[in-house]
């Protein structure tokens, strides 16, 4: 079991969460080329090692989180809210 | 290499089994090859075999970082079937099944292919409609497919749980020519047959980098020295992205996920077919090995991973599915469980294609379907490498299909690799 330290709920089993995917994708503007959109939607770095990825605390607070996790050892370095404004709120409340 | 036939069995039986030769050589790497296949799994070995057999290209090396058959080749649940409906896929997998039917003779090696029927249970009228559509498409293309009503199913497999109120069994979609095989024997059989035709199988030979010159890959750096190659094929599903990043070609429409498989203690003959609890219910598949073990599996672990070990929530999930469909397994003990790393693609279909580097060819993205595909995968990948243009069956199995909007998405699950199980 992977244990994810949710900034709102505390440390929980990963079975409470749903896996999202790569958290580093930047979607291009609406009038960007098909090539750019194809790259953003379909193509992935698929890192072997530490990566930023999204998890949804679907059986908890239902917040989306950014988790820095190794895809080899499953070790987690950091967990933050997805939304930058909420990240600030969590930081200020520490 | 001594041929396996009645004469040699009798001769060696009378001579203390002393005249058998080793099954494949352990050669030193040569400086250069016409074709180097990276990945000594089923697909890589099959590719090397068909390059030599069908295209007379025999100066071929297969590089394997560990030992052959030690990766996903030995980590699957050995199911062989061709119940696909999308253009490209159904022809491809049907040809694969036809190759399976003659594989033991072809390789002079008993791969223990057993056409014991693949039985997909359905649990609601809409699931029956959905699977009927797929199986009708199969019939229109000449693949065998049939529906079993509840009466037939009860007669064939009497000990399923027919009293499940949440997912009542209404019948099954059946492919009778489908079944399973012994995965190690397939790896060894292809290795032995390829070696006999002159292919070098280089084990403990890990690729560490590539040298590029004039838009081509000129040489390959490996843990056993530098090799020159005129053409290079990747067949390393699970680790495709790692190798791809070494070529500096950017990203791929692939995520690596892990899929677990389970083996129980051996019991007396209990199950004659491959049973799938998967149409409109959970996702679970089970068969019984020739030794008597129950071999089964379920879904991915749902998060991206290169770790070849499974996590416990999926063990519980699979055990629950087993109990829901097969309550008589309740007291059976699990011997082993393990995980393989899968190339999960953005539409659930594979790649056999050219790449932006003119002498590099890609075989990847096998999702759940790699084992059954291996003979045809080798066949069409060898064809692509030899003729430098894709066969009709695999003409859309390339990296450009996403931009062109011709995704080959059997499940219609959209661009999320983990959903294409």
Tab-separated table of N, CA and C in Angstrom, chain A residues 1-2 14-15 19-22 34-35 38-39 41-49 51 53 55 69 71-74, chain B residues 239 241-242 245 251-258 302-307 309 311 313 346 399 402-403 407 415-416 418:
chain	number	residue	atom	x	y	z
A	1	UNK	N	0.838	-1.203	0.000
A	1	UNK	CA	0.000	0.000	0.000
A	1	UNK	C	0.872	1.252	0.000
A	2	UNK	N	0.549	2.186	-0.870
A	2	UNK	CA	1.223	3.483	-0.848
A	2	UNK	C	0.453	4.374	0.133
A	14	UNK	N	-3.481	4.598	-0.334
A	14	UNK	CA	-3.726	5.059	-1.701
A	14	UNK	C	-5.028	4.519	-2.272
A	15	UNK	N	-5.584	3.475	-1.631
A	15	UNK	CA	-6.851	2.934	-2.137
A	15	UNK	C	-8.009	3.913	-1.910
A	19	UNK	N	-6.062	7.566	-9.299
A	19	UNK	CA	-4.906	8.093	-10.020
A	19	UNK	C	-5.360	8.935	-11.203
A	20	UNK	N	-4.751	10.094	-11.344
A	20	UNK	CA	-5.070	10.941	-12.496
A	20	UNK	C	-4.105	10.681	-13.624
A	21	UNK	N	-2.941	11.301	-13.560
A	21	UNK	CA	-1.926	11.108	-14.596
A	21	UNK	C	-0.856	12.181	-14.481
A	22	UNK	N	-0.129	12.366	-15.562
A	22	UNK	CA	0.969	13.329	-15.630
A	22	UNK	C	0.478	14.727	-15.248
A	34	UNK	N	-2.831	21.445	-34.679
A	34	UNK	CA	-3.212	20.069	-34.332
A	34	UNK	C	-2.032	19.313	-33.748
A	35	UNK	N	-0.846	19.612	-34.248
A	35	UNK	CA	0.367	18.950	-33.768
A	35	UNK	C	0.547	19.208	-32.266
A	38	UNK	N	-2.165	17.365	-30.316
A	38	UNK	CA	-1.888	15.921	-30.297
A	38	UNK	C	-0.824	15.610	-29.259
A	39	UNK	N	0.231	16.439	-29.258
A	39	UNK	CA	1.334	16.255	-28.303
A	39	UNK	C	0.810	16.331	-26.864
A	41	UNK	N	-2.322	15.937	-25.674
A	41	UNK	CA	-3.335	14.955	-25.275
A	41	UNK	C	-2.786	13.532	-25.274
A	42	UNK	N	-1.965	13.204	-26.252
A	42	UNK	CA	-1.608	11.792	-26.437
A	42	UNK	C	-0.174	11.416	-26.055
A	43	UNK	N	0.747	12.378	-26.049
A	43	UNK	CA	2.155	11.989	-25.891
A	43	UNK	C	2.675	12.284	-24.490
A	44	UNK	N	3.410	11.318	-23.921
A	44	UNK	CA	3.872	11.408	-22.537
A	44	UNK	C	5.359	11.102	-22.437
A	45	UNK	N	5.989	11.722	-21.430
A	45	UNK	CA	7.395	11.437	-21.175
A	45	UNK	C	7.547	10.044	-20.559
A	46	UNK	N	6.569	9.629	-19.786
A	46	UNK	CA	6.573	8.289	-19.166
A	46	UNK	C	7.862	8.054	-18.379
A	47	UNK	N	8.094	8.935	-17.412
A	47	UNK	CA	9.361	8.955	-16.661
A	47	UNK	C	9.544	7.701	-15.820
A	48	UNK	N	10.761	7.165	-15.857
A	48	UNK	CA	11.142	6.090	-14.927
A	48	UNK	C	11.941	6.759	-13.825
A	49	UNK	N	11.324	7.022	-12.689
A	49	UNK	CA	11.962	7.778	-11.610
A	49	UNK	C	10.932	8.719	-11.005
A	51	UNK	N	8.354	11.659	-10.648
A	51	UNK	CA	7.535	12.457	-11.552
A	51	UNK	C	6.435	13.150	-10.752
A	53	UNK	N	2.551	13.917	-10.556
A	53	UNK	CA	1.335	13.293	-11.087
A	53	UNK	C	0.142	13.721	-10.247
A	55	UNK	N	-3.465	13.009	-8.273
A	55	UNK	CA	-4.302	12.013	-7.612
A	55	UNK	C	-5.552	12.730	-7.106
A	69	UNK	N	6.208	11.455	-6.959
A	69	UNK	CA	6.359	10.050	-6.579
A	69	UNK	C	7.323	9.360	-7.543
A	71	UNK	N	8.293	6.323	-9.829
A	71	UNK	CA	7.567	5.244	-10.513
A	71	UNK	C	8.331	3.918	-10.416
A	72	UNK	N	9.474	3.931	-9.717
A	72	UNK	CA	10.224	2.689	-9.534
A	72	UNK	C	10.051	2.164	-8.113
A	73	UNK	N	10.285	3.063	-7.114
A	73	UNK	CA	10.207	2.624	-5.706
A	73	UNK	C	8.869	2.982	-5.058
A	74	UNK	N	8.081	3.848	-5.690
A	74	UNK	CA	6.809	4.363	-5.178
A	74	UNK	C	6.987	5.301	-3.981
B	239	UNK	N	9.290	-1.157	-21.234
B	239	UNK	CA	10.371	-0.183	-21.096
B	239	UNK	C	10.620	0.617	-22.377
B	241	UNK	N	9.539	3.472	-23.438
B	241	UNK	CA	9.811	4.906	-23.265
B	241	UNK	C	11.251	5.152	-22.836
B	242	UNK	N	11.795	4.258	-21.994
B	242	UNK	CA	13.169	4.431	-21.502
B	242	UNK	C	14.153	4.386	-22.669
B	245	UNK	N	13.673	7.465	-25.072
B	245	UNK	CA	14.306	8.717	-24.614
B	245	UNK	C	15.785	8.738	-24.991
B	251	UNK	N	8.529	12.282	-27.023
B	251	UNK	CA	7.639	11.457	-26.204
B	251	UNK	C	6.896	10.424	-27.041
B	252	UNK	N	6.238	9.494	-26.328
B	252	UNK	CA	5.450	8.444	-26.983
B	252	UNK	C	4.036	8.427	-26.393
B	253	UNK	N	3.049	7.925	-27.152
B	253	UNK	CA	1.688	7.825	-26.596
B	253	UNK	C	1.538	6.594	-25.702
B	254	UNK	N	2.470	6.455	-24.757
B	254	UNK	CA	2.529	5.252	-23.922
B	254	UNK	C	2.745	5.642	-22.464
B	255	UNK	N	2.064	4.936	-21.542
B	255	UNK	CA	2.392	4.993	-20.117
B	255	UNK	C	2.673	3.570	-19.650
B	256	UNK	N	3.627	3.410	-18.753
B	256	UNK	CA	3.932	2.075	-18.218
B	256	UNK	C	3.104	1.824	-16.966
B	257	UNK	N	2.326	0.758	-17.006
B	257	UNK	CA	1.531	0.363	-15.837
B	257	UNK	C	1.849	-1.072	-15.488
B	258	UNK	N	1.539	-1.450	-14.242
B	258	UNK	CA	1.824	-2.844	-13.896
B	258	UNK	C	0.540	-3.656	-13.757
B	302	UNK	N	-3.671	0.507	-11.440
B	302	UNK	CA	-4.301	1.830	-11.625
B	302	UNK	C	-3.363	3.015	-11.511
B	303	UNK	N	-2.123	2.846	-11.083
B	303	UNK	CA	-1.213	3.998	-11.101
B	303	UNK	C	0.025	3.617	-11.892
B	304	UNK	N	0.641	4.622	-12.518
B	304	UNK	CA	1.798	4.374	-13.375
B	304	UNK	C	2.946	3.797	-12.568
B	305	UNK	N	3.626	2.788	-13.099
B	305	UNK	CA	4.722	2.190	-12.339
B	305	UNK	C	5.605	1.337	-13.231
B	306	UNK	N	6.904	1.365	-12.930
B	306	UNK	CA	7.857	0.474	-13.586
B	306	UNK	C	8.255	-0.668	-12.644
B	307	UNK	N	7.633	-0.743	-11.466
B	307	UNK	CA	8.011	-1.764	-10.488
B	307	UNK	C	7.411	-3.101	-10.908
B	309	UNK	N	6.400	-5.476	-9.260
B	309	UNK	CA	5.760	-6.123	-8.125
B	309	UNK	C	4.405	-5.477	-7.892
B	311	UNK	N	0.667	-4.529	-5.885
B	311	UNK	CA	0.255	-3.949	-4.619
B	311	UNK	C	-0.990	-4.675	-4.095
B	313	UNK	N	-4.072	-3.784	-2.659
B	313	UNK	CA	-5.491	-3.552	-2.966
B	313	UNK	C	-5.975	-4.364	-4.166
B	346	UNK	N	-2.460	5.084	-25.654
B	346	UNK	CA	-3.547	6.055	-25.538
B	346	UNK	C	-4.850	5.573	-26.169
B	399	UNK	N	2.596	5.831	-35.071
B	399	UNK	CA	2.547	6.934	-34.108
B	399	UNK	C	1.755	8.128	-34.632
B	402	UNK	N	-2.799	9.233	-34.086
B	402	UNK	CA	-3.512	10.108	-33.141
B	402	UNK	C	-3.766	11.482	-33.759
B	403	UNK	N	-2.741	12.008	-34.444
B	403	UNK	CA	-2.914	13.319	-35.074
B	403	UNK	C	-3.921	13.233	-36.221
B	407	UNK	N	-7.634	6.693	-34.382
B	407	UNK	CA	-7.311	5.864	-33.225
B	407	UNK	C	-7.977	4.499	-33.359
B	415	UNK	N	-8.398	8.809	-24.464
B	415	UNK	CA	-6.949	8.882	-24.276
B	415	UNK	C	-6.520	8.814	-22.816
B	416	UNK	N	-6.750	7.693	-22.167
B	416	UNK	CA	-6.283	7.480	-20.796
B	416	UNK	C	-5.766	6.046	-20.719
B	418	UNK	N	-4.638	3.941	-18.632
B	418	UNK	CA	-5.022	2.949	-17.615
B	418	UNK	C	-6.420	2.366	-17.848
